[in-house]
Amino acid sequence: MTAASLLRRLLPRSPITFEPAPGAPYRLPRGLFSLELDGCYMALGWRHGLGLFFHKIRFEVLVWDPVAGHQRLLAVPPDFEFQGGKGDISGAVLRAAGDADHFRVVMVGSNGKQPRAVLACVYSSETGAWGDFISAPLPSEGLFIFRSQPAVLAGDCLHWSLTMAGSRSILKFDLNRKSLDLRLLPGDYYTPLSPVKFAVMRAEGGGMGFLFLFGFTAELWSLNPNRDGVMIWEPGRSIELDKLLRLNPKKDPPQVIGYAEENNVVFFWTVVGVFMVHLESWRFKKLSKTSLDSWYHPFEIAYTPGIGGGHDGAKVVSHWWMTRWARYTKQLFS
């Protein structure tokens, strides 16, 4: 029995659907890919054409390649702690460098023991096994909760946003050094009760940064060395979204609901619809109206124009397609 038929037989139908981004020169037919999962699955993110989903009851992850039609179910190592809906486990999937036939899954979370520690473990499809655990001490005994945002790959490191004992932090996993690092956000800019929104992004130059969203003001921050060589947070460019997107400042402010890391595009929910904004040029495009109960998972793949798409040239171009994770049957932008 294949994994696909197992899912169809055992799980209530709740398909994930795709919608091509407007203006893309190569558009996938609506409904070409579908996957039926139940409400116990959490979408952890998409990267390199692969989706990763975590089953909260069976404690396993599903890797899905919709283009090739392949699926892989993996049992998560039992050392991780998961407390129901508190979200203290997360993960990411990525292709192996220079090898499109293999992938890696990185799971991160807390161990639930004393003294508490943050853990990481990497699965390689090439070896078919999980590697050794990597750990780092947690500086606080408070709640360790991953936010709903997927990891961001910047350079050779994966970054997750999380809340730890009431403070927002970034967890970094170095794929080459196999090391973990926790870094707090600037304390003067965020308190647990402030209305500031926060999302990990790629900074200028490709390193790790984040976006602060305070009301209608979006501000980009990055990590840079000071005169003594110590890495510190520094603010960069900012934009007034009400002026850029022509929004009414008396209405509800925008919220970040997705990020396409390869194209450096952020998705903002507003009362008049969803916009995607390119963070380098500030160019934007309105997508449609949608509810605020979903996170957009951009699906970015690369193709060579001239092969099946009717476009000339040899340059490899990336485009993205949005997937929406929903408990009930929904279709994007319908």
PDB file of N, CA and C in Angstrom, residues 139-172:
ATOM      1  N   PRO A 139      17.996  29.186  28.261  1.00  0.00           N
ATOM      2  CA  PRO A 139      18.290  30.128  29.344  1.00  0.00           C
ATOM      3  C   PRO A 139      17.135  30.345  30.302  1.00  0.00           C
ATOM      4  N   SER A 140      15.964  29.800  30.012  1.00  0.00           N
ATOM      5  CA  SER A 140      14.797  30.032  30.858  1.00  0.00           C
ATOM      6  C   SER A 140      13.992  28.755  30.980  1.00  0.00           C
ATOM      7  N   GLU A 141      13.291  28.619  32.114  1.00  0.00           N
ATOM      8  CA  GLU A 141      12.421  27.465  32.334  1.00  0.00           C
ATOM      9  C   GLU A 141      10.991  27.748  31.903  1.00  0.00           C
ATOM     10  N   GLY A 142      10.734  28.906  31.318  1.00  0.00           N
ATOM     11  CA  GLY A 142       9.384  29.251  30.893  1.00  0.00           C
ATOM     12  C   GLY A 142       8.975  28.502  29.642  1.00  0.00           C
ATOM     13  N   LEU A 143       7.795  28.839  29.138  1.00  0.00           N
ATOM     14  CA  LEU A 143       7.270  28.188  27.947  1.00  0.00           C
ATOM     15  C   LEU A 143       8.173  28.436  26.740  1.00  0.00           C
ATOM     16  N   PHE A 144       8.333  27.402  25.947  1.00  0.00           N
ATOM     17  CA  PHE A 144       9.157  27.437  24.745  1.00  0.00           C
ATOM     18  C   PHE A 144       8.226  27.124  23.590  1.00  0.00           C
ATOM     19  N   ILE A 145       7.774  28.156  22.873  1.00  0.00           N
ATOM     20  CA  ILE A 145       6.703  27.984  21.894  1.00  0.00           C
ATOM     21  C   ILE A 145       7.141  28.511  20.535  1.00  0.00           C
ATOM     22  N   PHE A 146       7.119  27.633  19.526  1.00  0.00           N
ATOM     23  CA  PHE A 146       7.355  28.082  18.161  1.00  0.00           C
ATOM     24  C   PHE A 146       6.127  28.811  17.655  1.00  0.00           C
ATOM     25  N   ARG A 147       6.350  29.898  16.933  1.00  0.00           N
ATOM     26  CA  ARG A 147       5.251  30.620  16.329  1.00  0.00           C
ATOM     27  C   ARG A 147       4.857  29.931  15.031  1.00  0.00           C
ATOM     28  N   SER A 148       3.764  30.351  14.440  1.00  0.00           N
ATOM     29  CA  SER A 148       3.207  29.658  13.278  1.00  0.00           C
ATOM     30  C   SER A 148       4.018  29.854  12.009  1.00  0.00           C
ATOM     31  N   GLN A 149       5.006  30.740  12.040  1.00  0.00           N
ATOM     32  CA  GLN A 149       5.766  31.038  10.834  1.00  0.00           C
ATOM     33  C   GLN A 149       6.786  29.942  10.538  1.00  0.00           C
ATOM     34  N   PRO A 150       6.919  29.536   9.279  1.00  0.00           N
ATOM     35  CA  PRO A 150       7.917  28.525   8.921  1.00  0.00           C
ATOM     36  C   PRO A 150       9.335  29.050   9.090  1.00  0.00           C
ATOM     37  N   ALA A 151      10.295  28.132   9.066  1.00  0.00           N
ATOM     38  CA  ALA A 151      11.699  28.514   9.132  1.00  0.00           C
ATOM     39  C   ALA A 151      12.099  29.276   7.875  1.00  0.00           C
ATOM     40  N   VAL A 152      13.131  30.101   8.021  1.00  0.00           N
ATOM     41  CA  VAL A 152      13.700  30.841   6.894  1.00  0.00           C
ATOM     42  C   VAL A 152      15.144  30.391   6.716  1.00  0.00           C
ATOM     43  N   LEU A 153      15.508  30.036   5.490  1.00  0.00           N
ATOM     44  CA  LEU A 153      16.876  29.639   5.165  1.00  0.00           C
ATOM     45  C   LEU A 153      17.631  30.865   4.670  1.00  0.00           C
ATOM     46  N   ALA A 154      18.671  31.248   5.404  1.00  0.00           N
ATOM     47  CA  ALA A 154      19.529  32.375   5.026  1.00  0.00           C
ATOM     48  C   ALA A 154      20.968  31.898   5.091  1.00  0.00           C
ATOM     49  N   GLY A 155      21.646  31.889   3.958  1.00  0.00           N
ATOM     50  CA  GLY A 155      22.979  31.313   3.916  1.00  0.00           C
ATOM     51  C   GLY A 155      22.906  29.815   4.158  1.00  0.00           C
ATOM     52  N   ASP A 156      23.714  29.345   5.095  1.00  0.00           N
ATOM     53  CA  ASP A 156      23.724  27.926   5.450  1.00  0.00           C
ATOM     54  C   ASP A 156      23.013  27.674   6.772  1.00  0.00           C
ATOM     55  N   CYS A 157      22.119  28.581   7.156  1.00  0.00           N
ATOM     56  CA  CYS A 157      21.459  28.461   8.454  1.00  0.00           C
ATOM     57  C   CYS A 157      19.942  28.553   8.307  1.00  0.00           C
ATOM     58  N   LEU A 158      19.249  27.753   9.107  1.00  0.00           N
ATOM     59  CA  LEU A 158      17.797  27.838   9.226  1.00  0.00           C
ATOM     60  C   LEU A 158      17.459  28.653  10.458  1.00  0.00           C
ATOM     61  N   HIS A 159      16.400  29.475  10.365  1.00  0.00           N
ATOM     62  CA  HIS A 159      16.016  30.347  11.471  1.00  0.00           C
ATOM     63  C   HIS A 159      14.525  30.203  11.749  1.00  0.00           C
ATOM     64  N   TRP A 160      14.190  30.035  13.037  1.00  0.00           N
ATOM     65  CA  TRP A 160      12.798  29.960  13.466  1.00  0.00           C
ATOM     66  C   TRP A 160      12.516  31.098  14.442  1.00  0.00           C
ATOM     67  N   SER A 161      11.328  31.670  14.366  1.00  0.00           N
ATOM     68  CA  SER A 161      10.896  32.649  15.363  1.00  0.00           C
ATOM     69  C   SER A 161      10.124  31.908  16.442  1.00  0.00           C
ATOM     70  N   LEU A 162      10.359  32.279  17.694  1.00  0.00           N
ATOM     71  CA  LEU A 162       9.708  31.600  18.810  1.00  0.00           C
ATOM     72  C   LEU A 162       9.523  32.559  19.970  1.00  0.00           C
ATOM     73  N   THR A 163       8.666  32.144  20.880  1.00  0.00           N
ATOM     74  CA  THR A 163       8.455  32.878  22.129  1.00  0.00           C
ATOM     75  C   THR A 163       9.000  32.029  23.267  1.00  0.00           C
ATOM     76  N   MET A 164       9.859  32.619  24.087  1.00  0.00           N
ATOM     77  CA  MET A 164      10.494  31.892  25.174  1.00  0.00           C
ATOM     78  C   MET A 164      10.360  32.707  26.450  1.00  0.00           C
ATOM     79  N   ALA A 165       9.574  32.170  27.384  1.00  0.00           N
ATOM     80  CA  ALA A 165       9.330  32.852  28.658  1.00  0.00           C
ATOM     81  C   ALA A 165       8.827  34.276  28.439  1.00  0.00           C
ATOM     82  N   GLY A 166       7.961  34.463  27.442  1.00  0.00           N
ATOM     83  CA  GLY A 166       7.362  35.764  27.191  1.00  0.00           C
ATOM     84  C   GLY A 166       8.164  36.683  26.304  1.00  0.00           C
ATOM     85  N   SER A 167       9.386  36.291  25.929  1.00  0.00           N
ATOM     86  CA  SER A 167      10.225  37.116  25.063  1.00  0.00           C
ATOM     87  C   SER A 167      10.361  36.453  23.700  1.00  0.00           C
ATOM     88  N   ARG A 168      10.384  37.257  22.661  1.00  0.00           N
ATOM     89  CA  ARG A 168      10.519  36.713  21.318  1.00  0.00           C
ATOM     90  C   ARG A 168      11.992  36.563  20.962  1.00  0.00           C
ATOM     91  N   SER A 169      12.299  35.429  20.355  1.00  0.00           N
ATOM     92  CA  SER A 169      13.681  35.072  20.051  1.00  0.00           C
ATOM     93  C   SER A 169      13.760  34.459  18.665  1.00  0.00           C
ATOM     94  N   ILE A 170      14.987  34.273  18.199  1.00  0.00           N
ATOM     95  CA  ILE A 170      15.250  33.578  16.946  1.00  0.00           C
ATOM     96  C   ILE A 170      16.158  32.394  17.249  1.00  0.00           C
ATOM     97  N   LEU A 171      15.748  31.216  16.805  1.00  0.00           N
ATOM     98  CA  LEU A 171      16.558  30.012  16.945  1.00  0.00           C
ATOM     99  C   LEU A 171      17.256  29.749  15.613  1.00  0.00           C
ATOM    100  N   LYS A 172      18.585  29.652  15.657  1.00  0.00           N
ATOM    101  CA  LYS A 172      19.373  29.416  14.443  1.00  0.00           C
ATOM    102  C   LYS A 172      20.007  28.038  14.494  1.00  0.00           C
TER     103      LYS A 172
END
